[in-house]
Amino acid sequence: MSNLPSQPTRLNQESGFFSLRDILTILFKHQWEIIAIFVFCTMLSYIVPMKMTPIYRAESSLMVKIGREHMYNAEVGDHSPKMAFDLQAVVEPEIKILTSRDLIKKVVETIGVKSLYPEIFEMDKLTISPLEVALTYFPGNLSVDRPGKSNVIVVGFEHQNPQVAAQVVNLLGDFLKEKHLAIFSNPQTSFLEEQVQTLRKNLEQSETALQEFKREHGISSILDQRNLLFDQRQTIDSRSKANEDQVQGLSSKINSLKRQLHDIPQYIPISTETESEHPTINATRNELLALRRKEQQLLGKYQESSRMVTDVREEIALIQTLINKQEAQAKEQIKTVRNPVYQDIQLELLSSESELTSLKTKQGVFLGQIVEIDSHISRLNQLEKQFDGLQREVNKDKENLKIYVEKLEMANISTEMDKKQLANVSVIQSASPPISPIKPKKSLILYFGIAFGLLSGVAWAFVSEFFKGGYTRPEQLSLEQGIPVLASINYKK
């Protein structure tokens, strides 16, 4: 239908013209325009990424472990307190080292500014050196992340050349180890060697002083020698007490023998004129002799104050009194001879006195030995303080030397580990040249171009229809103007 001069009507929702039929009518009316816009946007989203320079990202994973660098070693003594390690405090310094200017500068110098950023040399009128410019570009391409609260560090670098990107990441890992060892290494080997030599000389001097003291006073070990002297004194004291008991026993025996000699007549009668009248005298004397022997036997077993010895002596005294009475009654001339019992007792008395003299001499020797041993013990007690002081000095020098020898061994091991670059940073996965770039994302741009072209075409159709005068369908004219449409004629150019 031809355009009628009237006020332009648009898709008015209040008038009820915005229907599916209206939409389809507009879309088919402007289909070629929609297709043209769609094709243009699609081709543009395909061609533009092809012209963009691809950017590749290489990544490497590093694991940071709690190592010897984080262990506290006391400078003096061997006391090393236990410490609780904060994993973040261990990982954060490594991240700082990775992003430090010195480490980045070393990587840039190793690879070369021209290989990393050739566009720098195309710039005109540079006020600073290309290296400084590269150092300002580098952090923007570098990423160092710590996933969560783990001890893993992910190092990434973006570059146009995938080989260069991988090389940068791997060099960062290698230089991190070197920088880490340079920071955390504690070069004390020479100092510890000097200390070990000094302590070894101190030990030799203290040992020499101790040996001279031992040689001067004739001792090897205060404790051992004193224990040996105590054992000797105990043995001699036991012998002395046993010898003293023998002396007391012999003394009692000698006293008993002397009493027997006093009580037994030196001579005995062999015949009397009244012998037949006194037959009990000889029997009484024999009984007295038996009691004397019994007394002697008891004295060898018991003390003089023993009840059994006392009873026997009372019987002896009673019989002796009886014999004296019997002899007093005998008034006849008695013929006598030397009493053999008296002679035996006298011989036994002489033997006992000789043995007693020997035991007393031995007792004197024992007492002299005890006095000498006590003198040695007293002398050792006086020397003990000085000896212990020298021994403590030797033990202290030995302990100090042992501590510093262990520290020197640990320092040598640490130095060897540093030479072999054995740090607490390990490479989990080294970087390899990436195959596909991360920028531009061609498929994403293409999908976006297709969607944008389609939406742009549709939007263009509706906008064109909105600003274009006239009516699309007869019903619009009839409803808006309030007059019936008698006929409609298709318009063709």
Short mmCIF file of C-alpha atoms in Angstrom, two decimals:
data_model
loop_
_atom_site.label_atom_id
_atom_site.label_comp_id
_atom_site.label_asym_id
_atom_site.label_seq_id
_atom_site.Cartn_x
_atom_site.Cartn_y
_atom_site.Cartn_z
CA MET A 1 0.00 0.00 0.00
CA SER A 2 1.30 3.49 -0.82
CA ASN A 3 2.49 5.79 1.93
CA LEU A 4 -0.34 8.08 3.00
CA PRO A 5 0.32 11.52 4.37
CA SER A 6 -0.52 11.12 7.97
CA GLN A 7 1.24 11.27 11.33
CA PRO A 8 3.79 8.43 11.38
CA THR A 9 2.80 5.51 13.50
CA ARG A 10 5.34 3.23 15.15
CA LEU A 11 5.07 -0.06 16.88
CA ASN A 12 2.85 1.13 19.65
CA GLN A 13 2.33 -1.43 22.37
CA GLU A 14 -0.58 0.51 23.81
CA SER A 15 -2.40 0.33 20.42
CA GLY A 16 -1.95 -3.43 20.29
CA PHE A 17 0.19 -3.46 17.11
CA PHE A 18 3.28 -5.16 18.65
CA SER A 19 2.48 -8.74 17.71
CA LEU A 20 4.40 -11.71 16.36
CA ARG A 21 3.03 -10.89 12.92
CA ASP A 22 4.44 -7.37 13.16
CA ILE A 23 7.87 -8.73 14.18
CA LEU A 24 7.96 -11.23 11.35
CA THR A 25 6.79 -8.59 8.92
CA ILE A 26 9.64 -6.28 9.96
CA LEU A 27 12.22 -9.06 9.82
CA PHE A 28 11.19 -10.20 6.35
CA LYS A 29 10.93 -6.64 5.18
CA HIS A 30 14.55 -5.90 6.23
CA GLN A 31 15.98 -9.36 5.73
CA TRP A 32 18.71 -8.31 3.32
CA GLU A 33 19.87 -5.56 5.60
CA ILE A 34 19.98 -8.01 8.51
CA ILE A 35 21.95 -10.52 6.44
CA ALA A 36 24.40 -7.85 5.30
CA ILE A 37 25.07 -6.66 8.86
CA PHE A 38 25.40 -10.25 10.10
CA VAL A 39 27.86 -11.20 7.37
CA PHE A 40 29.89 -8.04 7.95
CA CYS A 41 30.21 -8.60 11.70
CA THR A 42 31.02 -12.28 11.23
CA MET A 43 33.72 -11.59 8.66
CA LEU A 44 35.13 -8.83 10.85
CA SER A 45 35.31 -11.13 13.92
CA TYR A 46 37.10 -13.70 11.80
CA ILE A 47 39.56 -11.38 10.05
CA VAL A 48 40.53 -9.17 13.01
CA PRO A 49 41.92 -12.03 15.22
CA MET A 50 43.89 -13.26 12.23
CA LYS A 51 45.63 -9.90 12.07
CA MET A 52 46.33 -9.73 15.83
CA THR A 53 49.67 -10.90 17.22
CA PRO A 54 49.18 -14.13 19.22
CA ILE A 55 50.27 -14.10 22.87
CA TYR A 56 51.48 -17.36 24.48
CA ARG A 57 51.59 -18.13 28.20
CA ALA A 58 54.11 -20.54 29.71
CA GLU A 59 53.68 -21.79 33.29
CA SER A 60 55.84 -23.57 35.82
CA SER A 61 54.95 -24.93 39.27
CA LEU A 62 57.37 -24.62 42.19
CA MET A 63 57.07 -26.27 45.60
CA VAL A 64 58.49 -24.49 48.64
CA LYS A 65 59.41 -26.80 51.51
CA ILE A 66 60.53 -26.07 55.05
CA GLY A 67 64.25 -26.71 54.81
CA ARG A 68 67.49 -26.27 56.67
CA GLU A 69 67.37 -22.52 55.98
CA HIS A 70 64.43 -22.16 58.37
CA MET A 71 65.99 -24.16 61.21
CA TYR A 72 67.40 -22.14 64.09
CA ASN A 73 70.87 -23.12 65.23
CA ALA A 74 72.22 -21.51 68.37
CA GLU A 75 75.52 -19.73 67.88
CA VAL A 76 76.65 -20.77 71.36
CA GLY A 77 75.86 -24.15 72.89
CA ASP A 78 73.76 -26.90 71.41
CA HIS A 79 70.32 -25.73 72.51
CA SER A 80 68.01 -25.30 69.53
CA PRO A 81 64.46 -24.34 70.56
CA LYS A 82 61.51 -25.87 68.81
CA MET A 83 59.69 -23.39 66.59
CA ALA A 84 56.27 -23.48 64.93
CA PHE A 85 56.59 -22.75 61.23
CA ASP A 86 54.15 -20.50 59.40
CA LEU A 87 53.81 -21.78 55.84
CA GLN A 88 52.85 -18.35 54.57
CA ALA A 89 55.98 -16.87 56.13
CA VAL A 90 57.99 -19.47 54.22
CA VAL A 91 56.27 -19.01 50.83
CA GLU A 92 55.91 -15.22 50.77
CA PRO A 93 59.68 -14.51 50.75
CA GLU A 94 60.08 -16.79 47.74
CA ILE A 95 57.37 -14.84 45.89
CA LYS A 96 59.14 -11.60 46.78
CA ILE A 97 62.39 -13.00 45.42
CA LEU A 98 60.68 -14.11 42.19
CA THR A 99 59.31 -10.62 41.59
CA SER A 100 62.44 -8.79 42.71
CA ARG A 101 64.10 -6.38 40.32
CA ASP A 102 67.48 -8.10 40.61
CA LEU A 103 66.09 -11.47 39.55
CA ILE A 104 64.09 -9.96 36.67
CA LYS A 105 67.12 -8.01 35.51
CA LYS A 106 69.23 -11.16 35.49
CA VAL A 107 66.63 -12.98 33.36
CA VAL A 108 66.36 -10.06 30.91
CA GLU A 109 70.14 -9.85 30.61
CA THR A 110 70.41 -13.60 30.07
CA ILE A 111 67.79 -13.78 27.31
CA GLY A 112 68.50 -10.36 25.87
CA VAL A 113 66.34 -7.26 25.52
CA LYS A 114 66.12 -7.68 21.76
CA SER A 115 64.75 -11.22 22.09
CA LEU A 116 62.21 -10.22 24.71
CA TYR A 117 61.01 -6.86 23.46
CA PRO A 118 62.33 -6.10 19.94
CA GLU A 119 59.83 -3.27 19.58
CA ILE A 120 61.86 -1.24 22.08
CA PHE A 121 64.59 -0.73 19.51
CA GLU A 122 62.02 0.67 17.07
CA MET A 123 61.15 3.49 19.44
CA ASP A 124 62.49 6.96 18.77
CA LYS A 125 64.10 9.27 21.27
CA LEU A 126 64.50 6.88 24.23
CA THR A 127 65.44 8.80 27.36
CA ILE A 128 66.43 5.65 29.27
CA SER A 129 68.30 2.51 28.30
CA PRO A 130 66.46 -0.36 26.54
CA LEU A 131 67.18 -2.53 29.58
CA GLU A 132 65.32 -0.15 31.88
CA VAL A 133 62.39 -0.06 29.45
CA ALA A 134 62.35 -3.86 29.38
CA LEU A 135 62.36 -3.94 33.18
CA THR A 136 59.22 -1.79 33.18
CA TYR A 137 57.49 -4.07 30.63
CA PHE A 138 58.47 -7.35 32.26
CA PRO A 139 56.27 -7.24 35.43
CA GLY A 140 53.19 -6.68 33.26
CA ASN A 141 53.80 -10.00 31.50
CA LEU A 142 54.79 -11.88 34.66
CA SER A 143 52.34 -13.51 37.06
CA VAL A 144 53.27 -15.22 40.33
CA ASP A 145 50.38 -16.84 42.19
CA ARG A 146 49.96 -19.04 45.24
CA PRO A 147 46.89 -21.29 44.88
CA GLY A 148 44.97 -21.09 48.14
CA LYS A 149 47.13 -21.61 51.20
CA SER A 150 49.34 -24.27 49.65
CA ASN A 151 53.12 -24.27 49.46
CA VAL A 152 53.00 -24.24 45.64
CA ILE A 153 53.91 -21.20 43.54
CA VAL A 154 52.66 -20.96 39.94
CA VAL A 155 54.90 -18.79 37.77
CA GLY A 156 53.52 -17.62 34.41
CA PHE A 157 54.86 -15.39 31.64
CA GLU A 158 53.14 -14.10 28.50
CA HIS A 159 55.06 -13.45 25.30
CA GLN A 160 54.64 -13.50 21.54
CA ASN A 161 57.22 -16.27 21.22
CA PRO A 162 56.28 -19.51 23.02
CA GLN A 163 59.93 -20.60 23.29
CA VAL A 164 60.88 -17.30 24.91
CA ALA A 165 57.95 -17.52 27.33
CA ALA A 166 59.02 -21.01 28.45
CA GLN A 167 62.67 -19.94 28.68
CA VAL A 168 61.79 -16.98 30.89
CA VAL A 169 59.78 -19.12 33.31
CA ASN A 170 62.47 -21.80 33.57
CA LEU A 171 65.19 -19.20 34.10
CA LEU A 172 63.13 -17.62 36.86
CA GLY A 173 62.99 -21.01 38.63
CA ASP A 174 66.74 -21.59 38.23
CA PHE A 175 67.71 -18.09 39.31
CA LEU A 176 65.29 -18.32 42.24
CA LYS A 177 67.32 -21.23 43.65
CA GLU A 178 70.56 -19.31 43.23
CA LYS A 179 69.12 -16.17 44.80
CA HIS A 180 67.54 -18.20 47.59
CA LEU A 181 70.85 -19.87 48.44
CA ALA A 182 72.67 -16.54 48.27
CA ILE A 183 70.19 -14.99 50.71
CA PHE A 184 69.76 -17.87 53.15
CA SER A 185 73.28 -19.30 53.05
CA ASN A 186 75.31 -18.77 56.21
CA PRO A 187 79.01 -18.99 55.33
CA GLN A 188 80.55 -19.89 58.70
CA THR A 189 82.96 -22.61 57.62
CA SER A 190 86.14 -20.58 58.07
CA PHE A 191 84.98 -19.18 61.41
CA LEU A 192 84.02 -22.64 62.67
CA GLU A 193 87.35 -24.09 61.53
CA GLU A 194 89.18 -21.43 63.54
CA GLN A 195 86.99 -22.14 66.55
CA VAL A 196 87.62 -25.88 66.27
CA GLN A 197 91.39 -25.32 66.15
CA THR A 198 91.23 -23.00 69.16
CA LEU A 199 89.06 -25.39 71.16
CA ARG A 200 91.32 -28.32 70.26
CA LYS A 201 94.33 -26.41 71.63
CA ASN A 202 92.38 -25.56 74.78
CA LEU A 203 91.52 -29.24 75.24
CA GLU A 204 95.16 -30.26 74.81
CA GLN A 205 96.24 -27.71 77.41
CA SER A 206 93.59 -28.77 79.93
CA GLU A 207 94.40 -32.48 79.41
CA THR A 208 98.12 -31.75 79.86
CA ALA A 209 97.43 -29.89 83.11
CA LEU A 210 95.32 -32.80 84.37
CA GLN A 211 97.97 -35.38 83.48
CA GLU A 212 100.68 -33.36 85.20
CA PHE A 213 98.52 -33.09 88.31
CA LYS A 214 97.95 -36.87 88.31
CA ARG A 215 101.63 -37.59 87.80
CA GLU A 216 102.69 -35.13 90.50
CA HIS A 217 100.36 -36.58 93.14
CA GLY A 218 100.44 -40.19 91.93
CA ILE A 219 96.73 -40.51 91.25
CA SER A 220 94.72 -41.67 88.29
CA SER A 221 91.15 -41.41 89.49
CA ILE A 222 90.14 -39.87 92.80
CA LEU A 223 86.94 -41.87 93.01
CA ASP A 224 88.47 -45.22 92.04
CA GLN A 225 91.47 -44.82 94.31
CA ARG A 226 89.32 -43.70 97.23
CA ASN A 227 86.97 -46.65 96.75
CA LEU A 228 90.01 -48.96 96.63
CA LEU A 229 91.36 -47.46 99.85
CA PHE A 230 87.97 -47.83 101.51
CA ASP A 231 87.88 -51.49 100.48
CA GLN A 232 91.41 -52.03 101.82
CA ARG A 233 90.56 -50.29 105.06
CA GLN A 234 87.43 -52.38 105.48
CA THR A 235 89.42 -55.59 104.90
CA ILE A 236 92.20 -54.58 107.31
CA ASP A 237 89.66 -53.42 109.88
CA SER A 238 87.90 -56.79 109.69
CA ARG A 239 91.23 -58.58 110.17
CA SER A 240 92.12 -56.24 113.03
CA LYS A 241 88.85 -56.97 114.82
CA ALA A 242 89.32 -60.71 114.33
CA ASN A 243 92.91 -60.43 115.62
CA GLU A 244 91.70 -58.39 118.59
CA ASP A 245 89.18 -61.10 119.42
CA GLN A 246 92.02 -63.65 119.34
CA VAL A 247 94.10 -61.42 121.62
CA GLN A 248 91.27 -61.19 124.11
CA GLY A 249 90.73 -64.94 123.94
CA LEU A 250 94.43 -65.68 124.52
CA SER A 251 94.56 -63.15 127.33
CA SER A 252 91.68 -64.91 129.05
CA LYS A 253 93.33 -68.27 128.43
CA ILE A 254 96.65 -67.06 129.86
CA ASN A 255 94.90 -65.72 132.95
CA SER A 256 93.18 -69.07 133.37
CA LEU A 257 96.45 -70.97 132.96
CA LYS A 258 98.12 -68.73 135.53
CA ARG A 259 95.32 -69.43 137.98
CA GLN A 260 95.69 -73.13 137.30
CA LEU A 261 99.42 -72.95 138.01
CA HIS A 262 98.62 -71.14 141.22
CA ASP A 263 96.07 -73.71 142.25
CA ILE A 264 97.91 -76.87 141.14
CA PRO A 265 100.89 -77.95 143.27
CA GLN A 266 104.20 -78.01 141.54
CA TYR A 267 105.04 -81.28 143.33
CA ILE A 268 102.79 -84.16 144.22
CA PRO A 269 103.36 -86.85 146.88
CA ILE A 270 104.16 -90.31 145.68
CA SER A 271 103.75 -92.10 149.04
CA THR A 272 102.54 -91.34 152.54
CA GLU A 273 102.36 -93.28 155.73
CA THR A 274 98.71 -92.39 156.08
CA GLU A 275 97.84 -92.86 152.43
CA SER A 276 95.63 -95.78 153.22
CA GLU A 277 93.85 -93.62 155.78
CA HIS A 278 93.18 -90.83 153.19
CA PRO A 279 92.26 -92.52 149.88
CA THR A 280 89.99 -89.60 148.79
CA ILE A 281 92.79 -87.01 148.43
CA ASN A 282 94.04 -88.35 145.12
CA ALA A 283 90.51 -88.73 143.77
CA THR A 284 89.68 -85.19 144.79
CA ARG A 285 92.79 -83.88 143.08
CA ASN A 286 91.93 -85.75 139.90
CA GLU A 287 88.48 -84.25 140.02
CA LEU A 288 90.07 -80.81 140.47
CA LEU A 289 92.28 -81.43 137.47
CA ALA A 290 89.28 -82.40 135.36
CA LEU A 291 87.50 -79.21 136.35
CA ARG A 292 90.58 -77.16 135.47
CA ARG A 293 90.63 -78.65 131.98
CA LYS A 294 86.94 -78.05 131.60
CA GLU A 295 87.49 -74.42 132.62
CA GLN A 296 90.22 -74.10 129.98
CA GLN A 297 87.92 -75.50 127.31
CA LEU A 298 85.10 -73.16 128.29
CA LEU A 299 87.39 -70.12 128.17
CA GLY A 300 88.22 -70.97 124.58
CA LYS A 301 84.54 -70.69 123.72
CA TYR A 302 83.07 -68.17 126.18
CA GLN A 303 84.03 -64.99 127.99
CA GLU A 304 85.17 -65.03 131.60
CA SER A 305 81.87 -63.49 132.61
CA SER A 306 79.96 -66.43 131.17
CA ARG A 307 77.67 -68.30 133.60
CA MET A 308 79.16 -71.69 132.71
CA VAL A 309 82.72 -70.47 133.38
CA THR A 310 81.58 -68.95 136.69
CA ASP A 311 79.92 -72.22 137.81
CA VAL A 312 83.02 -74.26 137.01
CA ARG A 313 85.23 -71.85 138.90
CA GLU A 314 82.94 -72.09 141.93
CA GLU A 315 83.26 -75.90 141.87
CA ILE A 316 87.05 -75.58 141.53
CA ALA A 317 87.17 -73.27 144.54
CA LEU A 318 85.02 -75.68 146.57
CA ILE A 319 87.17 -78.71 145.73
CA GLN A 320 90.38 -76.77 146.36
CA THR A 321 89.10 -75.89 149.83
CA LEU A 322 88.32 -79.54 150.41
CA ILE A 323 91.79 -80.62 149.33
CA ASN A 324 93.40 -78.06 151.62
CA LYS A 325 91.43 -79.41 154.53
CA GLN A 326 92.40 -82.98 153.66
CA GLU A 327 96.09 -82.08 153.36
CA ALA A 328 95.95 -80.19 156.63
CA GLN A 329 94.77 -83.31 158.34
CA ALA A 330 97.69 -85.30 157.00
CA LYS A 331 100.49 -85.00 159.53
CA GLU A 332 102.70 -87.69 158.16
CA GLN A 333 105.85 -87.13 156.06
CA ILE A 334 104.92 -87.08 152.34
CA LYS A 335 107.36 -87.94 149.53
CA THR A 336 106.77 -85.71 146.43
CA VAL A 337 107.80 -85.49 142.73
CA ARG A 338 107.29 -82.73 140.02
CA ASN A 339 103.64 -82.63 138.99
CA PRO A 340 103.32 -83.50 135.22
CA VAL A 341 100.04 -81.60 134.99
CA TYR A 342 101.78 -78.51 136.29
CA GLN A 343 104.46 -78.92 133.66
CA ASP A 344 101.90 -79.28 130.84
CA ILE A 345 100.04 -76.19 131.93
CA GLN A 346 103.29 -74.28 132.23
CA LEU A 347 104.29 -75.25 128.67
CA GLU A 348 100.86 -74.30 127.36
CA LEU A 349 101.15 -70.97 129.18
CA LEU A 350 104.48 -70.21 127.53
CA SER A 351 103.06 -71.08 124.10
CA SER A 352 100.00 -68.90 124.65
CA GLU A 353 102.12 -65.96 125.81
CA SER A 354 104.31 -66.29 122.72
CA GLU A 355 101.25 -66.40 120.47
CA LEU A 356 99.77 -63.41 122.28
CA THR A 357 102.92 -61.40 121.65
CA SER A 358 102.71 -62.27 117.94
CA LEU A 359 99.05 -61.27 117.77
CA LYS A 360 99.72 -57.95 119.50
CA THR A 361 102.51 -57.26 117.02
CA LYS A 362 100.15 -58.05 114.17
CA GLN A 363 97.49 -55.84 115.73
CA GLY A 364 99.96 -52.97 115.77
CA VAL A 365 100.68 -53.54 112.10
CA PHE A 366 96.95 -53.50 111.33
CA LEU A 367 96.46 -50.27 113.22
CA GLY A 368 99.41 -48.71 111.43
CA GLN A 369 97.98 -49.72 108.07
CA ILE A 370 94.61 -48.24 109.00
CA VAL A 371 96.25 -44.96 110.02
CA GLU A 372 98.20 -44.89 106.75
CA ILE A 373 95.07 -45.58 104.69
CA ASP A 374 93.16 -42.86 106.55
CA SER A 375 96.01 -40.50 105.78
CA HIS A 376 95.80 -41.36 102.07
CA ILE A 377 92.02 -40.87 102.09
CA SER A 378 92.38 -37.50 103.80
CA ARG A 379 95.00 -36.50 101.23
CA LEU A 380 92.71 -37.53 98.36
CA ASN A 381 89.87 -35.51 99.87
CA GLN A 382 92.12 -32.46 99.97
CA LEU A 383 93.18 -32.96 96.33
CA GLU A 384 89.66 -33.74 95.13
CA LYS A 385 88.56 -30.12 94.68
CA GLN A 386 91.57 -29.25 92.54
CA PHE A 387 91.29 -32.51 90.63
CA ASP A 388 87.57 -31.98 89.97
CA GLY A 389 88.27 -28.45 88.72
CA LEU A 390 90.83 -29.73 86.22
CA GLN A 391 88.51 -32.58 85.20
CA ARG A 392 85.59 -30.18 84.69
CA GLU A 393 87.79 -28.01 82.52
CA VAL A 394 88.69 -31.02 80.37
CA ASN A 395 85.03 -32.09 80.12
CA LYS A 396 83.97 -28.54 79.21
CA ASP A 397 86.61 -28.30 76.49
CA LYS A 398 85.59 -31.72 75.15
CA GLU A 399 81.92 -30.73 75.04
CA ASN A 400 82.65 -27.40 73.35
CA LEU A 401 84.90 -29.09 70.81
CA LYS A 402 82.23 -31.71 70.11
CA ILE A 403 79.57 -29.02 69.58
CA TYR A 404 81.70 -27.00 67.19
CA VAL A 405 82.87 -30.09 65.30
CA GLU A 406 79.21 -30.97 64.73
CA LYS A 407 78.50 -27.39 63.65
CA LEU A 408 81.48 -27.50 61.27
CA GLU A 409 80.24 -30.77 59.77
CA MET A 410 76.77 -29.26 59.29
CA ALA A 411 78.32 -26.14 57.75
CA ASN A 412 80.39 -28.26 55.35
CA ILE A 413 77.32 -30.25 54.38
CA SER A 414 75.35 -27.04 53.89
CA THR A 415 78.16 -25.61 51.75
CA GLU A 416 78.21 -28.73 49.57
CA MET A 417 74.43 -28.56 49.24
CA ASP A 418 74.71 -24.90 48.24
CA LYS A 419 77.29 -25.79 45.60
CA LYS A 420 74.92 -28.38 44.20
CA GLN A 421 72.03 -25.89 44.50
CA LEU A 422 70.07 -28.15 46.82
CA ALA A 423 67.50 -25.74 48.20
CA ASN A 424 64.05 -26.11 49.67
CA VAL A 425 62.55 -24.94 46.36
CA SER A 426 61.71 -27.77 43.95
CA VAL A 427 60.33 -27.59 40.44
CA ILE A 428 57.14 -29.63 40.21
CA GLN A 429 56.58 -28.97 36.51
CA SER A 430 59.01 -27.06 34.33
CA ALA A 431 57.65 -24.81 31.60
CA SER A 432 57.42 -26.07 28.03
CA PRO A 433 56.62 -23.95 24.94
CA PRO A 434 52.81 -23.60 24.78
CA ILE A 435 51.09 -24.86 21.64
CA SER A 436 48.07 -22.60 21.50
CA PRO A 437 48.00 -18.89 22.35
CA ILE A 438 45.90 -17.41 25.11
CA LYS A 439 45.33 -14.22 23.10
CA PRO A 440 43.41 -13.63 20.91
CA LYS A 441 40.69 -16.18 21.58
CA LYS A 442 39.59 -16.63 17.97
CA SER A 443 36.67 -18.94 18.63
CA LEU A 444 35.30 -16.70 21.37
CA ILE A 445 35.64 -13.60 19.17
CA LEU A 446 33.99 -15.42 16.27
CA TYR A 447 31.05 -16.51 18.44
CA PHE A 448 30.77 -12.99 19.78
CA GLY A 449 30.86 -11.56 16.22
CA ILE A 450 28.12 -13.91 15.07
CA ALA A 451 25.89 -13.03 18.02
CA PHE A 452 26.67 -9.33 17.70
CA GLY A 453 25.99 -9.36 13.93
CA LEU A 454 22.67 -11.10 14.38
CA LEU A 455 21.54 -8.78 17.15
CA SER A 456 22.82 -5.73 15.28
CA GLY A 457 20.90 -6.72 12.12
CA VAL A 458 17.68 -7.23 14.03
CA ALA A 459 18.17 -3.99 15.93
CA TRP A 460 18.84 -2.17 12.67
CA ALA A 461 15.58 -3.51 11.21
CA PHE A 462 13.50 -2.31 14.17
CA VAL A 463 15.24 1.05 14.36
CA SER A 464 14.78 1.60 10.62
CA GLU A 465 11.11 0.72 10.89
CA PHE A 466 10.70 3.03 13.86
CA PHE A 467 12.09 6.09 12.12
CA LYS A 468 10.49 5.30 8.75
CA GLY A 469 7.01 6.90 8.05
CA GLY A 470 3.99 4.89 6.91
CA TYR A 471 2.14 1.76 7.93
CA THR A 472 3.23 -1.78 7.45
CA ARG A 473 -0.25 -3.32 7.50
CA PRO A 474 -3.78 -1.98 6.64
CA GLU A 475 -4.98 -2.83 10.13
CA GLN A 476 -2.62 -0.26 11.60
CA LEU A 477 -4.17 2.51 9.50
CA SER A 478 -7.73 1.40 10.25
CA LEU A 479 -7.17 1.21 14.00
CA GLU A 480 -5.23 4.42 14.29
CA GLN A 481 -7.34 6.63 11.97
CA GLY A 482 -10.67 5.11 12.87
CA ILE A 483 -11.73 4.56 9.26
CA PRO A 484 -12.24 1.29 7.46
CA VAL A 485 -9.84 0.19 4.77
CA LEU A 486 -11.68 -0.45 1.57
CA ALA A 487 -8.77 -1.95 -0.37
CA SER A 488 -5.03 -2.48 -0.21
CA ILE A 489 -2.62 -2.65 -3.13
CA ASN A 490 0.84 -4.21 -2.90
CA TYR A 491 3.62 -1.75 -3.50
CA LYS A 492 6.45 -2.78 -5.74
CA LYS A 493 9.33 -0.70 -6.96
#
